[in-house]
Coordinates of C-alpha atoms and ligand atoms in Angstrom, one line a residue:
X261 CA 98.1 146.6 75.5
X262 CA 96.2 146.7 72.5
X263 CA 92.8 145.6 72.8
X264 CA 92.1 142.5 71.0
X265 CA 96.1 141.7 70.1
X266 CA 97.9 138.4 71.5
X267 CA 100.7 139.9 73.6
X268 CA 103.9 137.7 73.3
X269 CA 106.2 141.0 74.2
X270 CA 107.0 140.7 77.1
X271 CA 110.7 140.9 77.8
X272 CA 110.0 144.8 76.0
X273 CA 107.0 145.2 79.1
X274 CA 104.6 143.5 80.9
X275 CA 101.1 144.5 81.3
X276 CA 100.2 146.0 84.8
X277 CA 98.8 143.9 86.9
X278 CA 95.4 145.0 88.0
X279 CA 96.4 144.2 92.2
X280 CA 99.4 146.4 91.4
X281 CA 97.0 149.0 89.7
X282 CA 94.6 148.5 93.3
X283 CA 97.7 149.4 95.2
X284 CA 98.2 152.5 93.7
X285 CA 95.3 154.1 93.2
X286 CA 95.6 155.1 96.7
X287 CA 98.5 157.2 96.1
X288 CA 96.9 159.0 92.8
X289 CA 94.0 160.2 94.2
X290 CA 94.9 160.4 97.5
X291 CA 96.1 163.6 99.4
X292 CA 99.7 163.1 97.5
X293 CA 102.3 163.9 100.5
X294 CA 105.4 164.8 99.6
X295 CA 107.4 161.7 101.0
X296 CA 110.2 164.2 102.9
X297 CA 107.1 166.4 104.2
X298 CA 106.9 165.9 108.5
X299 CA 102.7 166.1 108.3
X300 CA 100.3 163.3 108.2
X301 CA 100.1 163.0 104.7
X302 CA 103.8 163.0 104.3
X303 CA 104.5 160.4 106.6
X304 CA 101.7 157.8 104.6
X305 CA 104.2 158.3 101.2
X306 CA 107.3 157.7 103.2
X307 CA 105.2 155.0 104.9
X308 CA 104.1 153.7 101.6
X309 CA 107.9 153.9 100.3
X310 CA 109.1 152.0 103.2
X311 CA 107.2 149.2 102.9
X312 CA 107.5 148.4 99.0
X313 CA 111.4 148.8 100.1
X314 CA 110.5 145.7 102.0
X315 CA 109.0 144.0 99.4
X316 CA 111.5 144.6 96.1
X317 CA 114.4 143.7 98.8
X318 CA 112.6 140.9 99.7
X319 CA 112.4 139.6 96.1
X320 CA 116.1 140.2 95.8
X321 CA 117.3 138.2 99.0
X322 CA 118.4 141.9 100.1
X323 CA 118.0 144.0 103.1
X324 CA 115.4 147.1 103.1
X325 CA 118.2 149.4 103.6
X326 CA 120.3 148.2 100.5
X327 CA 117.4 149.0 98.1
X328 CA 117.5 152.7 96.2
X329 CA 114.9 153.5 94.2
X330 CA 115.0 155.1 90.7
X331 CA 113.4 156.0 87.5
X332 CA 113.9 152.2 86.1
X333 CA 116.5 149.8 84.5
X334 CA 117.6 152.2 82.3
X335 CA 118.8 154.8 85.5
X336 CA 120.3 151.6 88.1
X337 CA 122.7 150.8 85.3
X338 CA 123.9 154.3 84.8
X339 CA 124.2 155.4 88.5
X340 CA 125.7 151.3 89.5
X341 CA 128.8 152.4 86.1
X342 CA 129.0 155.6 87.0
X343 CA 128.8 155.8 90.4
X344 CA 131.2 153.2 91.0
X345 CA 133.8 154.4 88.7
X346 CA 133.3 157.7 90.7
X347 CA 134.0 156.5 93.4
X348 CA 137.4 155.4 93.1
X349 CA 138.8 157.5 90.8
X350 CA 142.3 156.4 90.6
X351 CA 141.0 153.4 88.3
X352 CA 140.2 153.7 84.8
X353 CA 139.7 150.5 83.5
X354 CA 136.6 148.6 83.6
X355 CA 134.9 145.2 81.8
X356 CA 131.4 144.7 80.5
X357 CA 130.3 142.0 78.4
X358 CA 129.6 142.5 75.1
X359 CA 126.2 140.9 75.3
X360 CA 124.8 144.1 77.2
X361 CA 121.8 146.2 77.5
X362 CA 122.2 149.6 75.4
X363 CA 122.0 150.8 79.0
X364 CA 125.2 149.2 80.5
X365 CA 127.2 149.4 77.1
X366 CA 125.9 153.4 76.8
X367 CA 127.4 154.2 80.2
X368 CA 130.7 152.0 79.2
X369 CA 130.8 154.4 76.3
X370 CA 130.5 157.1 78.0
X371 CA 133.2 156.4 80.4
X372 CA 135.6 155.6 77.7
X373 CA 135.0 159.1 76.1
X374 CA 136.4 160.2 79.9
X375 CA 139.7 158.5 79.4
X376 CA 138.7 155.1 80.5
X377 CA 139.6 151.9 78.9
X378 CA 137.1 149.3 78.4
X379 CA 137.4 145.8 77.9
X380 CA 134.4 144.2 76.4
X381 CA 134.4 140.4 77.0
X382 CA 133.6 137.8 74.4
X383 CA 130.9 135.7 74.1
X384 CA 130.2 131.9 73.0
X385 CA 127.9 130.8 70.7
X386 CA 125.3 130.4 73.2
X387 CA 125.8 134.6 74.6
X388 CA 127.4 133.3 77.9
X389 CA 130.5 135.3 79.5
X390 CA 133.1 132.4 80.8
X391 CA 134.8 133.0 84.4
X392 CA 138.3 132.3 83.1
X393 CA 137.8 135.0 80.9
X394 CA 136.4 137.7 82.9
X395 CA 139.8 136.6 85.4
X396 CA 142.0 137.2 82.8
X397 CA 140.4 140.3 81.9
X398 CA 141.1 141.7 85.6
X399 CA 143.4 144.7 86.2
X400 CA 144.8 146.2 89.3
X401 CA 142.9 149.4 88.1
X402 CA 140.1 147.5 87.1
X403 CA 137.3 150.0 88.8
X404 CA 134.0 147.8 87.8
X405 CA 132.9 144.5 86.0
X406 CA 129.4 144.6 84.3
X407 CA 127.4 141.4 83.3
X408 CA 123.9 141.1 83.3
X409 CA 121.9 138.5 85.1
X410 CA 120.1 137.4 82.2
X411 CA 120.3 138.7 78.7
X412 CA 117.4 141.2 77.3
X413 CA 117.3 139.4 73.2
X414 CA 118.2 136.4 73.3
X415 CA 117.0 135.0 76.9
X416 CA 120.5 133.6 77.9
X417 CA 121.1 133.1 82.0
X418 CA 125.2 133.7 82.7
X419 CA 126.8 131.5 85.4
X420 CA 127.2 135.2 87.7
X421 CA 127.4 133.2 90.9
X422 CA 130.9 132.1 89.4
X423 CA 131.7 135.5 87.6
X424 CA 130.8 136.7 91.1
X425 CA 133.3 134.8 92.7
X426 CA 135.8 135.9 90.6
X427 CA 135.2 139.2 91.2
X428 CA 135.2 139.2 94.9
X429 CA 138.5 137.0 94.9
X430 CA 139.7 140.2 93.2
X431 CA 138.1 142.8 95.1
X432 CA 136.3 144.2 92.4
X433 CA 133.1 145.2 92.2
X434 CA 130.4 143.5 90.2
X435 CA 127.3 144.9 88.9
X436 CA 124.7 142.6 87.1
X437 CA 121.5 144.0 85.5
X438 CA 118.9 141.6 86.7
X439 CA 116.2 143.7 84.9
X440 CA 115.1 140.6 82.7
X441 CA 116.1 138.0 85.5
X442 CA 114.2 139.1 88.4
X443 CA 110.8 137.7 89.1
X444 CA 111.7 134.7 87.2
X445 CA 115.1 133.4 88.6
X446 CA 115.6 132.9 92.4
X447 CA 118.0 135.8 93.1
X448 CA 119.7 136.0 96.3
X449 CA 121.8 138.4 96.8
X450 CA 123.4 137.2 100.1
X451 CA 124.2 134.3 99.1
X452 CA 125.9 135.5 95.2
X453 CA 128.5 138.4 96.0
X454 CA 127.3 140.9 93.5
X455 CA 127.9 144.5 94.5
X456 CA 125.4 146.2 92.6
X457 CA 122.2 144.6 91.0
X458 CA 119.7 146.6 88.6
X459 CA 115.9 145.7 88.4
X460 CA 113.1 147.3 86.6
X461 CA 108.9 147.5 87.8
X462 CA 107.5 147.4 84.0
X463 CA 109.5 143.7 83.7
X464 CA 107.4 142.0 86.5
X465 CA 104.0 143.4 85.7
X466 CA 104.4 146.9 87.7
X467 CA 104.1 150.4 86.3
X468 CA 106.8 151.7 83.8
X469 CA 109.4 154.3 85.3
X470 CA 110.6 152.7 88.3
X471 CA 113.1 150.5 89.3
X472 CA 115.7 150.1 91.6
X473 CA 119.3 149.8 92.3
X474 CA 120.5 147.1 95.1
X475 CA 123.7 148.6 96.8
X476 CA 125.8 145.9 99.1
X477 CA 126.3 147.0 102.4
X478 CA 130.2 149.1 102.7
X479 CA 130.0 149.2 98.9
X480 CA 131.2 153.0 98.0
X481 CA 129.0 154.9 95.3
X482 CA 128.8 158.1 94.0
X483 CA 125.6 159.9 93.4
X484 CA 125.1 161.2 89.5
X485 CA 122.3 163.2 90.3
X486 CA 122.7 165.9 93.1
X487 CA 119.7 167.7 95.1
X488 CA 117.8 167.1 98.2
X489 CA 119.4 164.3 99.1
X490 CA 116.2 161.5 98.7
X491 CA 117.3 158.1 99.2
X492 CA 120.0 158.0 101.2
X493 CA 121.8 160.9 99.5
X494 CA 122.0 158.3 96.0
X495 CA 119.1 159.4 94.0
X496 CA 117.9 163.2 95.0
X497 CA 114.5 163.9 93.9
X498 CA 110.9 163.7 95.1
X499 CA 110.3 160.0 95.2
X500 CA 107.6 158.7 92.6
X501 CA 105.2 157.4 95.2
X502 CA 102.6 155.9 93.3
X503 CA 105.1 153.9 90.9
X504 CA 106.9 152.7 94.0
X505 CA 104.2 151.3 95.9
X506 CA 103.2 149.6 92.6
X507 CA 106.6 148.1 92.2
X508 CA 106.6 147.1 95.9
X509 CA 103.1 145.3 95.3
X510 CA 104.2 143.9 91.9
X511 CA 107.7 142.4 93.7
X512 CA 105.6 140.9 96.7
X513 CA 103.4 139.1 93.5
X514 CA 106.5 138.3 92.2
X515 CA 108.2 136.4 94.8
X516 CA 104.9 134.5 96.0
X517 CA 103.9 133.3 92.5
X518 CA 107.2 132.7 90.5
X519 CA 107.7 128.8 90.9
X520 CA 103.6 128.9 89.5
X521 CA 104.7 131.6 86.8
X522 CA 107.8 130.0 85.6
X523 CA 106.4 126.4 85.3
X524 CA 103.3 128.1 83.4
X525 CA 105.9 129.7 81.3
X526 CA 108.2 127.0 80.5
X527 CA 106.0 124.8 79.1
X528 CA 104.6 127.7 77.0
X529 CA 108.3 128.4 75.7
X530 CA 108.5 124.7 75.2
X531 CA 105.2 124.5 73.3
X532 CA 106.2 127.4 70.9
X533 CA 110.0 126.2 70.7
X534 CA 108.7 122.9 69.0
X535 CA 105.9 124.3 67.4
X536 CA 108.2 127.2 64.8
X537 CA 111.6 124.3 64.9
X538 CA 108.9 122.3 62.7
X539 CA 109.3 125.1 60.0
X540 CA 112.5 124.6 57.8
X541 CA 115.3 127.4 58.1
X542 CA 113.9 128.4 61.9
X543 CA 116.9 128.5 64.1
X544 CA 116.9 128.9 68.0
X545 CA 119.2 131.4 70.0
X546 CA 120.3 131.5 73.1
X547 CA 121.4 129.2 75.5
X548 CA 119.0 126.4 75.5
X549 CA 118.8 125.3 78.8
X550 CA 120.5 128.1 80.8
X551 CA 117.6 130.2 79.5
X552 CA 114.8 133.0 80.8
X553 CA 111.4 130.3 81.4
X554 CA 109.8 133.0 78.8
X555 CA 112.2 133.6 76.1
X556 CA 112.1 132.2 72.4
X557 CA 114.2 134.2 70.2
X558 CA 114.6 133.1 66.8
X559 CA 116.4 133.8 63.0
X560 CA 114.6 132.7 60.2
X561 CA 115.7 132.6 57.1
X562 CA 115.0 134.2 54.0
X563 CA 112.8 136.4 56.8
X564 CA 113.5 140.1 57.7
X565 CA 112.5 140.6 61.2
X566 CA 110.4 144.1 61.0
X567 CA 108.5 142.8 58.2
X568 CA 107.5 139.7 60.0
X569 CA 106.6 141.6 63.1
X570 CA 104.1 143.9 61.0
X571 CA 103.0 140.8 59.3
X572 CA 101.8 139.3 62.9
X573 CA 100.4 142.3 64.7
X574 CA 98.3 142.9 61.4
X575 CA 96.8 139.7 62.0
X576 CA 96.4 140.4 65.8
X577 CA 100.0 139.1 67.2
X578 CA 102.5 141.3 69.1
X579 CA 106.1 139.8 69.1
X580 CA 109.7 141.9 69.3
X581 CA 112.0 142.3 66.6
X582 CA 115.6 141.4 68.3
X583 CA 115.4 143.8 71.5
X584 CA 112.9 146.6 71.6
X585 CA 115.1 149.0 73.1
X586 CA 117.2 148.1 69.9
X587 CA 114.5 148.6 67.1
X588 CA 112.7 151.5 66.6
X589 CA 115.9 153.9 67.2
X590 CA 117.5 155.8 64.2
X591 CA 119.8 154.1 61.6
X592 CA 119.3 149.9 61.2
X593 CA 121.9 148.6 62.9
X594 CA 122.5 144.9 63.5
X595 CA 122.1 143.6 67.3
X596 CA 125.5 143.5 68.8
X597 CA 124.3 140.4 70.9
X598 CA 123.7 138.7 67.8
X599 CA 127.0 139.7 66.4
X600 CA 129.0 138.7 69.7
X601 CA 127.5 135.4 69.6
X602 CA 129.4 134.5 65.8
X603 CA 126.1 135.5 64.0
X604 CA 126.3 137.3 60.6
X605 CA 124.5 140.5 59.8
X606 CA 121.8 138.7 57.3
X607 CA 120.7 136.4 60.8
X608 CA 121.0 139.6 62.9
X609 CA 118.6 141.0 60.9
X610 CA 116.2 138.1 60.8
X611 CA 115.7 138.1 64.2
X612 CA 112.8 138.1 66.1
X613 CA 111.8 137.3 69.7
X614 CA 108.3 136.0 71.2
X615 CA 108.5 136.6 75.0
X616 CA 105.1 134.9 76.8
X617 CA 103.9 135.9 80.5
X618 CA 101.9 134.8 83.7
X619 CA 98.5 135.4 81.6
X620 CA 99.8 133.9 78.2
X621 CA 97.5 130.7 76.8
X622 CA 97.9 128.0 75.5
X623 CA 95.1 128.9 72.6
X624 CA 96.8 131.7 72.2
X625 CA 100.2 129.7 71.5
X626 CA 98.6 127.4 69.4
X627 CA 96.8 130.3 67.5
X628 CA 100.3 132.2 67.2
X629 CA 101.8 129.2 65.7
X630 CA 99.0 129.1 62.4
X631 CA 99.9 132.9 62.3
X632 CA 103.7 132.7 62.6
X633 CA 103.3 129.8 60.2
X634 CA 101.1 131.6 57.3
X635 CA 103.5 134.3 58.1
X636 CA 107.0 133.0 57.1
X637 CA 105.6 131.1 54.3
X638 CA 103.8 134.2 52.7
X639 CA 107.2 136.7 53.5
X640 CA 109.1 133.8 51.5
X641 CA 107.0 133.9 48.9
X642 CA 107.6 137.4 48.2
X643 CA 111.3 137.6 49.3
X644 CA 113.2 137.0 45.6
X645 CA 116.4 136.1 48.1
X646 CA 114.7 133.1 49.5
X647 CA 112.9 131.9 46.3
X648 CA 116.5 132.0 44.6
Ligands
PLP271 N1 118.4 146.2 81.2 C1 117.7 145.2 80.6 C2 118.3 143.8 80.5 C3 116.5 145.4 79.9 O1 115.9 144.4 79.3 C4 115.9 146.7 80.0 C5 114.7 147.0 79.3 O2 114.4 146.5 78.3 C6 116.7 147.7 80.7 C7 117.9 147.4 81.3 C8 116.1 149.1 80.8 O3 115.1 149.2 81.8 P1 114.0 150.4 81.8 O4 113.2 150.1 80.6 O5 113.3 150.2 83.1 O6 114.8 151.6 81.7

């Protein structure tokens, strides 16, 4: 992170955590065994894989054996959509909700340039999927139902042990991108019947590149990626040893500090929700409640979101504009969660989200809240919209 910058991004990444960078250090200047390799040094990577298998599935309520590791977030959505769609081919129908990551609505895309249909379920106000709707949406060829754990933007939690329920009722799978959730919500996978479940190392203060998919027990899934047959035959390719045992570190962190982490980052969230509601024309959004303990996400009018978030980190203050894996891509298009949840383009637009962490302060909220103030006040000034 920049030196000297107040880092309130940290839905788009967390900063590493300098026990996970101990743990790895190991593996980057060590003798760098090939994890399949039979020799001494060999058997220390699989060794060192083995145990953060232990650790991620032990964050997830999982068992070692259902955790597959991958290349992050990004790759667990794509093989869970395609790899169950794969693998029962006579289907060709499946339902996300229309809240998703780019990742999850990408692959749904893609599958529906193959012939599938999708159905993308609706939204209320607050961005949560309702179980009688996702029932009603349910097909006989229904192959797959995606909805993620918690949403990305706007911090929402959806009720999935219900959606869940429904799904196994069904027999259809369900797989819920956890990528924002884990390390902040109690996830337990044997006790919600999810089929697949996506998380992510760089959103629970591991390296970046690395993640995992959780895979139910008697769950069938094809591979996407074909070659020497690494993890279980799922995810060929030479396992990233170093980002692995990082991610197994950073989960063990994870699961023994999160009731300290997310009572440190509730009453952060709480501190800056009543701190920019003071402003007139700040609106919350997002469940609020049901929410991620270190989401605000916010439209303010007469605002426009990239300006304000150039504004801040000018003056030393790194928030997200909507979703980072939204902004900074080609074209300017309005976030589709915003838009599924009833908002307007204009409020789309004005959207910005300040995401805290373990190591957030409260100086630094209270410092964030002069800037965000000065901020607003001086974009209105020169926005001719507003003044009118
Ligand atoms: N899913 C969600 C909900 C996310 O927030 C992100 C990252 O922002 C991803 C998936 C993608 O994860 P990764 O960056 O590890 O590819």
């Amino acid at each position: 992170m920049t030196e000297g910058s107040v880092y309130l991004d940290h839905a788009a990444s967390t900063p590493l955590d300098p026990r996970v960078l101990e743990a790895m250090l190991p593996h980057l200047r060590g003798a760098g065994g090939n994890p399949s390799s039979l020799h001494a040094p060999g058997a220390a990577a699989r060794e060192a894989i083995e145990e953060a298998r232990v650790s991620v599935a032990g964050l997830l309520g999982a068992r070692p054996d259902e955790i597959f590791f991958t290349s992050g977030g990004t790759e667990s959505d794509n093989l869970a959509i395609l790899g169950l769609a794969a693998s029962d081919p006579e289907k060709k129908h499946v339902v996300v909700s229309a809240v998703e990551h780019a990742a999850v609505r990408g692959a749904a895309r893609h599958l529906e340039s193959r012939g599938y249909e999708v159905t993308r379920l609706g939204v209320d106000a607050d961005g949560r999927v309702s179980p009688e709707d996702l029932a009603t949406a349910l097909r006989p060829q229904t192959a797959l139902v995606a909805v993620m754990w918690a949403n990305n933007e706007v911090g929402t939690v959806q009720p999935v042990a219900e959606l869940a329920e429904v799904c196994r009722e069904r027999g259809v799978p369900l797989h819920a991108d956890a990528v924002q959730a884990a390390g902040r919500l109690r996830i337990d996978v044997s006790s919600v019947p999810v089929s697949t479940l996506a998380v992510s190392s760089h959103k629970l203060y591991g390296p970046q590149g690395v993640g995992a998919l959780y895979v139910r027990e008697g769950v069938k899934l094809s591979p996407v990626l074909f070659g020497g047959g690494q993890e279980g035959g799922l995810r060929s390719g030479t396992e990233n040893v170093a980002g692995i045992a990082g991610f197994g570190a950073a989960s063990r962190l994870a699961s023994e500090e999160m009731e300290e982490r997310v009572r440190h980052e509730e009453g952060l969230r709480e501190q800056l929700i009543s701190g920019v509601l003071a402003l007139p024309g700040v609106r919350l959004n997002g469940h609020r409640e049901e929410r991620l303990s270190n989401n605000i996400h916010l439209c303010i009018d007469g605002v426009e979101a990239e300006s304000l978030v150039l504004f801040l980190d000018a003056i030393g203050y790194a928030v997200g504009s909507g979703s980072a894996c939204a902004s900074g891509t080609a074209g300017h298009r309005a976030s589709p969660v915003l838009i599924a949840m009833g908002r307007g383009e204009d409020e789309a637009f004005s959207a910005v989200r300040i995401s805290v962490g373990k190591d957030t302060t409260r100086e630094e909220v209270e410092g964030f809240l002069g800037a965000f103030s000065t901020a607003v006040s001086r974009l209105r000034e020169l926005s001719p919209l507003y003044a009118s």
